Amino acid sequence: MRWWLALAFAAIAAVTAFAVAEVLTQRSKQVLSDRAEEIATGSSVAAAREVTAALERGDLSRSIEVLAAGRRLSLFVFDQEGRPVTEDGSRGVRFGSDPLDRQALARALTGRRFVEHDASGNRIVVGLHLRSSRAAALVAVAFRNDLVSEAGILHTELLRAAVLAVVVGALVGLLVAVLIASRLRRIASAAAAIEAGRFDTEVGAGFLSDEVGDLAATIDRMRGRLRESFAALESERDRLHTLFEQLQEGVIAVDSRLNVVLANKAARRIFGRAVPLTEGTPLPEPWPGFGLRALARDLSDQGTGIFQARFSPDPEHTYGLAGIPARYGTPLALLVFSDISARERQERAEREFVANAAHELRTPLAAIANAVEALQLGAKEHPPDRDRFLAVIDRQTARLGRLGRALLALARAQTRQEALRLGPVPLKPVLEEAVEGIHPATGVSIGVSCPERLEALGQRALLEQVVANLAANAAKHTKRGTIVLAAHAVSPESVQIEVSDTGPGISASDRERVFDRFYQSGNGRGDGFGLGLAIVSEAVHALGGGVEIDSAPKRGTVVRVTLPAATERA
């Protein structure tokens, strides 16, 4: 910009300077011409008086040359008829060599004055009427070369001034252009920084309060507001990204070409490390038989609605998929994956619970019904048969009572319907009472190991049920060897109860399900319901503790229950 602005200043200065120079030159030429005519006229008038005097004296021929030389004029005298009285040449000038000579003579003969100059302005012709009987007209020719030279010098100086004005204008234009370009360059740099996302480059209005300064101030205000807006947007983006990454559902955004745009941590966990979900990569097909890309392709249609699907890539996992189509002009479609494996397992366990409970209830009820029917058919009249059937009814009634109590305890532990009042519970009496309540197989010894003052934070009734169930379960599975109920402090904040036996142990597949309701491994005597360890698990968690099993086939079993120590909340 600085070059064309400098050229524009130079052109304006040149046009102005040369126009002024031309006007001044013409005016000066006119002034000099008028001045030359005045001088020539004055000299001619003075010469006319002297010529008249010479005519009166009669010595015109002798004095005309001296007079012409003295006045620096070429003088020509004519009578009333226009005939020359003097020679037709004077001081190197021949009369009639210029048309103005004849015009001056004609005008002078009529008694009028004639003053004109030729086209060059150098030759001035003056015609005067003479008041003499011997001559009637005087034509004087003057050459003013000095005035012409002065006009030329003035014209040259004016041209030189015009050239200087052009140079000064160009320099001033260049300086102004550099200043403006520098300010605009600073504004452009700030705009480029804003475009690149940097909002710390201040423009500054400078020392001039002009339009460029107002523009710089406006850009500074815009920069500040953009910085605040972008800071707010970045904060919201970070919050959304954090929320997006913390979602339990896996979310994948895909574009119209089925390339991954965004994927959160949960989605990467569901797909696994072997399946890439990086930005820009094509949406993978990780599960054979489930057309994920075909479903995502349907979502790119603006008229598609939200759809839901459920699939199980393997027996251990079940996922729910919700597809949200591209809408509102955006090309992005969303795939939302939910891991519903736990819910599926819970629903399956609930179905199994209902079926198992119905099965467990049906067996004693059928035995009672059969015994009652036999008694009604006449067995009551035969004492041995009557006693045998009454014993069946008593045994099956007790079985139903135990099942009802177990289900009630399990329901209370799961639903937390009763508020637990926790307090210090001495563990040694609890272990000893549990030992007294079981009847192991012949040849199995039972032992208790617990410090006298060891206490746990809990509820005595629930804790007694936990230990009793563990002891009964150990007695049911142990045919020979020992059963030990022990308790000890793990740390100042927790205590641990261990029930160990020398039974057949539990396989890895059974260990995963021993806490399920109505599950039985098949190693026991078959007179239980499969609810003992389920009650233990729910009760321990209700008391704020944890339970784990360490067992292997032919190595026995150790069940460890960890509870808060009584000193923890003292």
CSV table of C-alpha atoms in Angstrom, one decimal, residues 270-467:
chain,number,residue,atom,x,y,z
A,270,ILE,CA,-16.8,-52.2,25.9
A,271,PHE,CA,-15.0,-52.6,22.5
A,272,GLY,CA,-11.8,-53.7,24.1
A,273,ARG,CA,-8.2,-52.7,23.5
A,274,ALA,CA,-7.9,-54.7,20.3
A,275,VAL,CA,-10.5,-52.6,18.6
A,276,PRO,CA,-9.4,-49.0,17.8
A,277,LEU,CA,-11.8,-46.2,18.5
A,278,THR,CA,-9.5,-43.3,17.7
A,279,GLU,CA,-10.8,-40.1,15.9
A,280,GLY,CA,-11.0,-40.5,12.1
A,281,THR,CA,-10.9,-44.3,12.0
A,282,PRO,CA,-13.7,-46.2,10.4
A,283,LEU,CA,-16.4,-47.6,12.8
A,284,PRO,CA,-15.3,-51.2,13.5
A,285,GLU,CA,-17.4,-54.4,13.4
A,286,PRO,CA,-16.3,-56.1,16.6
A,287,TRP,CA,-19.1,-58.6,16.9
A,288,PRO,CA,-19.8,-61.2,14.2
A,289,GLY,CA,-23.5,-61.5,13.4
A,290,PHE,CA,-24.3,-58.0,14.6
A,291,GLY,CA,-24.2,-55.4,11.8
A,292,LEU,CA,-23.1,-52.3,13.7
A,293,ARG,CA,-22.1,-50.3,10.6
A,294,ALA,CA,-25.4,-51.1,8.9
A,295,LEU,CA,-27.3,-49.7,11.8
A,296,ALA,CA,-25.0,-46.6,11.9
A,297,ARG,CA,-25.5,-46.1,8.2
A,298,ASP,CA,-29.3,-46.0,8.7
A,299,LEU,CA,-28.8,-43.2,11.3
A,300,SER,CA,-27.4,-40.8,8.7
A,301,ASP,CA,-30.9,-40.5,7.2
A,302,GLN,CA,-32.6,-37.4,8.6
A,303,GLY,CA,-36.0,-39.1,8.7
A,304,THR,CA,-34.8,-42.0,10.8
A,305,GLY,CA,-36.1,-42.2,14.4
A,306,ILE,CA,-34.3,-43.4,17.5
A,307,PHE,CA,-34.0,-47.1,17.7
A,308,GLN,CA,-33.0,-49.6,20.4
A,309,ALA,CA,-31.5,-53.0,20.2
A,310,ARG,CA,-30.1,-55.7,22.6
A,311,PHE,CA,-27.3,-58.1,21.8
A,312,SER,CA,-25.1,-60.6,23.6
A,313,PRO,CA,-21.6,-60.9,22.0
A,314,ASP,CA,-20.7,-63.7,24.5
A,315,PRO,CA,-22.5,-65.6,27.2
A,316,GLU,CA,-21.1,-63.4,30.0
A,317,HIS,CA,-22.2,-60.0,28.5
A,318,THR,CA,-25.4,-58.4,27.3
A,319,TYR,CA,-25.5,-54.9,25.9
A,320,GLY,CA,-28.3,-52.5,25.1
A,321,LEU,CA,-27.8,-50.2,22.1
A,322,ALA,CA,-29.6,-46.9,21.4
A,323,GLY,CA,-29.1,-45.2,18.1
A,324,ILE,CA,-29.7,-41.4,17.9
A,325,PRO,CA,-29.9,-40.2,14.2
A,326,ALA,CA,-28.2,-37.1,12.7
A,327,ARG,CA,-30.6,-34.2,13.1
A,328,TYR,CA,-30.8,-30.4,13.1
A,329,GLY,CA,-28.3,-30.1,10.2
A,330,THR,CA,-25.5,-31.9,12.0
A,331,PRO,CA,-23.9,-34.9,10.3
A,332,LEU,CA,-23.1,-36.7,13.5
A,333,ALA,CA,-25.1,-39.7,14.7
A,334,LEU,CA,-24.7,-41.2,18.2
A,335,LEU,CA,-24.4,-44.8,19.3
A,336,VAL,CA,-25.1,-45.3,23.0
A,337,PHE,CA,-24.0,-48.7,24.5
A,338,SER,CA,-25.3,-49.8,28.0
A,339,ASP,CA,-23.8,-52.8,29.8
A,340,ILE,CA,-27.0,-54.6,31.1
A,341,SER,CA,-25.2,-57.8,32.0
A,342,ALA,CA,-25.7,-57.3,35.7
A,343,ARG,CA,-29.4,-56.5,35.2
A,344,GLU,CA,-29.8,-59.6,33.0
A,345,ARG,CA,-28.1,-61.7,35.6
A,346,GLN,CA,-30.3,-60.2,38.3
A,347,GLU,CA,-33.4,-60.9,36.3
A,348,ARG,CA,-32.2,-64.4,35.6
A,349,ALA,CA,-31.5,-64.9,39.3
A,350,GLU,CA,-34.9,-63.6,40.3
A,351,ARG,CA,-36.5,-66.0,37.8
A,352,GLU,CA,-34.4,-68.8,39.2
A,353,PHE,CA,-35.3,-67.7,42.8
A,354,VAL,CA,-39.0,-67.9,42.1
A,355,ALA,CA,-38.6,-71.3,40.4
A,356,ASN,CA,-36.4,-72.7,43.1
A,357,ALA,CA,-38.6,-71.4,45.9
A,358,ALA,CA,-41.6,-72.9,44.3
A,359,HIS,CA,-39.7,-76.2,43.9
A,360,GLU,CA,-38.5,-76.1,47.6
A,361,LEU,CA,-42.0,-75.4,48.8
A,362,ARG,CA,-43.6,-78.1,46.6
A,363,THR,CA,-41.5,-81.0,48.1
A,364,PRO,CA,-42.5,-80.6,51.8
A,365,LEU,CA,-46.0,-79.7,50.9
A,366,ALA,CA,-46.3,-82.8,48.8
A,367,ALA,CA,-44.9,-85.0,51.6
A,368,ILE,CA,-47.4,-83.4,54.1
A,369,ALA,CA,-50.3,-83.8,51.7
A,370,ASN,CA,-49.4,-87.5,51.1
A,371,ALA,CA,-49.1,-88.2,54.8
A,372,VAL,CA,-52.5,-86.5,55.5
A,373,GLU,CA,-54.1,-88.5,52.7
A,374,ALA,CA,-52.7,-91.7,54.1
A,375,LEU,CA,-54.0,-90.9,57.6
A,376,GLN,CA,-57.4,-90.1,56.2
A,377,LEU,CA,-57.4,-93.4,54.3
A,378,GLY,CA,-57.0,-95.4,57.5
A,379,ALA,CA,-53.4,-95.2,58.5
A,380,LYS,CA,-54.5,-93.4,61.7
A,381,GLU,CA,-56.2,-96.6,62.9
A,382,HIS,CA,-52.8,-98.4,62.7
A,383,PRO,CA,-50.5,-96.9,65.4
A,384,PRO,CA,-47.1,-97.7,63.7
A,385,ASP,CA,-48.3,-96.2,60.4
A,386,ARG,CA,-49.9,-93.2,62.2
A,387,ASP,CA,-46.7,-92.4,64.1
A,388,ARG,CA,-44.6,-92.7,60.9
A,389,PHE,CA,-46.9,-90.3,58.9
A,390,LEU,CA,-47.1,-87.9,61.9
A,391,ALA,CA,-43.3,-87.9,62.0
A,392,VAL,CA,-43.2,-87.1,58.3
A,393,ILE,CA,-45.7,-84.2,58.9
A,394,ASP,CA,-43.6,-82.9,61.8
A,395,ARG,CA,-40.3,-83.1,59.9
A,396,GLN,CA,-41.7,-81.4,56.8
A,397,THR,CA,-43.4,-78.8,58.8
A,398,ALA,CA,-40.1,-78.0,60.5
A,399,ARG,CA,-38.5,-77.9,57.1
A,400,LEU,CA,-41.1,-75.3,55.9
A,401,GLY,CA,-40.5,-73.3,59.1
A,402,ARG,CA,-36.7,-73.2,58.4
A,403,LEU,CA,-37.3,-72.2,54.8
A,404,GLY,CA,-39.7,-69.4,55.9
A,405,ARG,CA,-37.3,-68.1,58.5
A,406,ALA,CA,-34.4,-68.2,56.0
A,407,LEU,CA,-36.3,-66.3,53.3
A,408,LEU,CA,-37.5,-63.7,55.9
A,409,ALA,CA,-33.9,-63.2,57.1
A,410,LEU,CA,-32.6,-62.9,53.5
A,411,ALA,CA,-35.4,-60.4,52.6
A,412,ARG,CA,-34.7,-58.2,55.7
A,413,ALA,CA,-31.0,-58.2,55.0
A,414,GLN,CA,-31.5,-57.2,51.3
A,415,THR,CA,-34.2,-54.5,51.8
A,416,ARG,CA,-32.7,-53.0,55.0
A,417,GLN,CA,-36.3,-52.6,56.2
A,418,GLU,CA,-35.1,-52.7,59.8
A,419,ALA,CA,-32.7,-50.0,60.9
A,420,LEU,CA,-29.5,-51.6,62.2
A,421,ARG,CA,-28.4,-50.5,65.6
A,422,LEU,CA,-24.7,-51.2,65.7
A,423,GLY,CA,-22.7,-51.7,68.8
A,424,PRO,CA,-19.8,-53.6,70.3
A,425,VAL,CA,-20.4,-57.4,70.0
A,426,PRO,CA,-18.0,-59.8,71.8
A,427,LEU,CA,-16.9,-62.4,69.3
A,428,LYS,CA,-15.9,-65.4,71.4
A,429,PRO,CA,-19.4,-66.0,72.9
A,430,VAL,CA,-20.9,-65.8,69.4
A,431,LEU,CA,-18.4,-68.4,68.1
A,432,GLU,CA,-19.0,-70.8,71.1
A,433,GLU,CA,-22.8,-70.6,70.7
A,434,ALA,CA,-22.5,-71.4,67.0
A,435,VAL,CA,-20.4,-74.5,67.8
A,436,GLU,CA,-23.1,-75.7,70.3
A,437,GLY,CA,-25.8,-75.4,67.7
A,438,ILE,CA,-24.3,-77.7,65.0
A,439,HIS,CA,-24.0,-81.5,64.9
A,440,PRO,CA,-21.1,-82.5,62.7
A,441,ALA,CA,-20.5,-86.0,61.4
A,442,THR,CA,-18.9,-88.6,63.6
A,443,GLY,CA,-15.2,-88.2,64.0
A,444,VAL,CA,-15.2,-84.5,63.1
A,445,SER,CA,-13.7,-82.2,65.8
A,446,ILE,CA,-14.7,-78.6,66.3
A,447,GLY,CA,-12.5,-75.9,67.8
A,448,VAL,CA,-12.8,-72.2,68.7
A,449,SER,CA,-9.9,-69.7,68.7
A,450,CYS,CA,-10.6,-66.1,69.7
A,451,PRO,CA,-9.1,-63.5,72.2
A,452,GLU,CA,-11.3,-62.9,75.2
A,453,ARG,CA,-11.8,-59.1,74.6
A,454,LEU,CA,-12.0,-59.1,70.8
A,455,GLU,CA,-15.1,-57.2,69.8
A,456,ALA,CA,-16.7,-56.3,66.4
A,457,LEU,CA,-19.0,-53.4,65.6
A,458,GLY,CA,-22.3,-54.9,64.5
A,459,GLN,CA,-25.7,-56.3,65.6
A,460,ARG,CA,-25.6,-59.4,67.7
A,461,ALA,CA,-28.6,-61.2,66.1
A,462,LEU,CA,-27.3,-60.7,62.5
A,463,LEU,CA,-23.8,-61.7,63.6
A,464,GLU,CA,-25.0,-64.8,65.3
A,465,GLN,CA,-26.9,-65.8,62.2
A,466,VAL,CA,-23.8,-65.3,60.0
A,467,VAL,CA,-21.5,-67.4,62.2
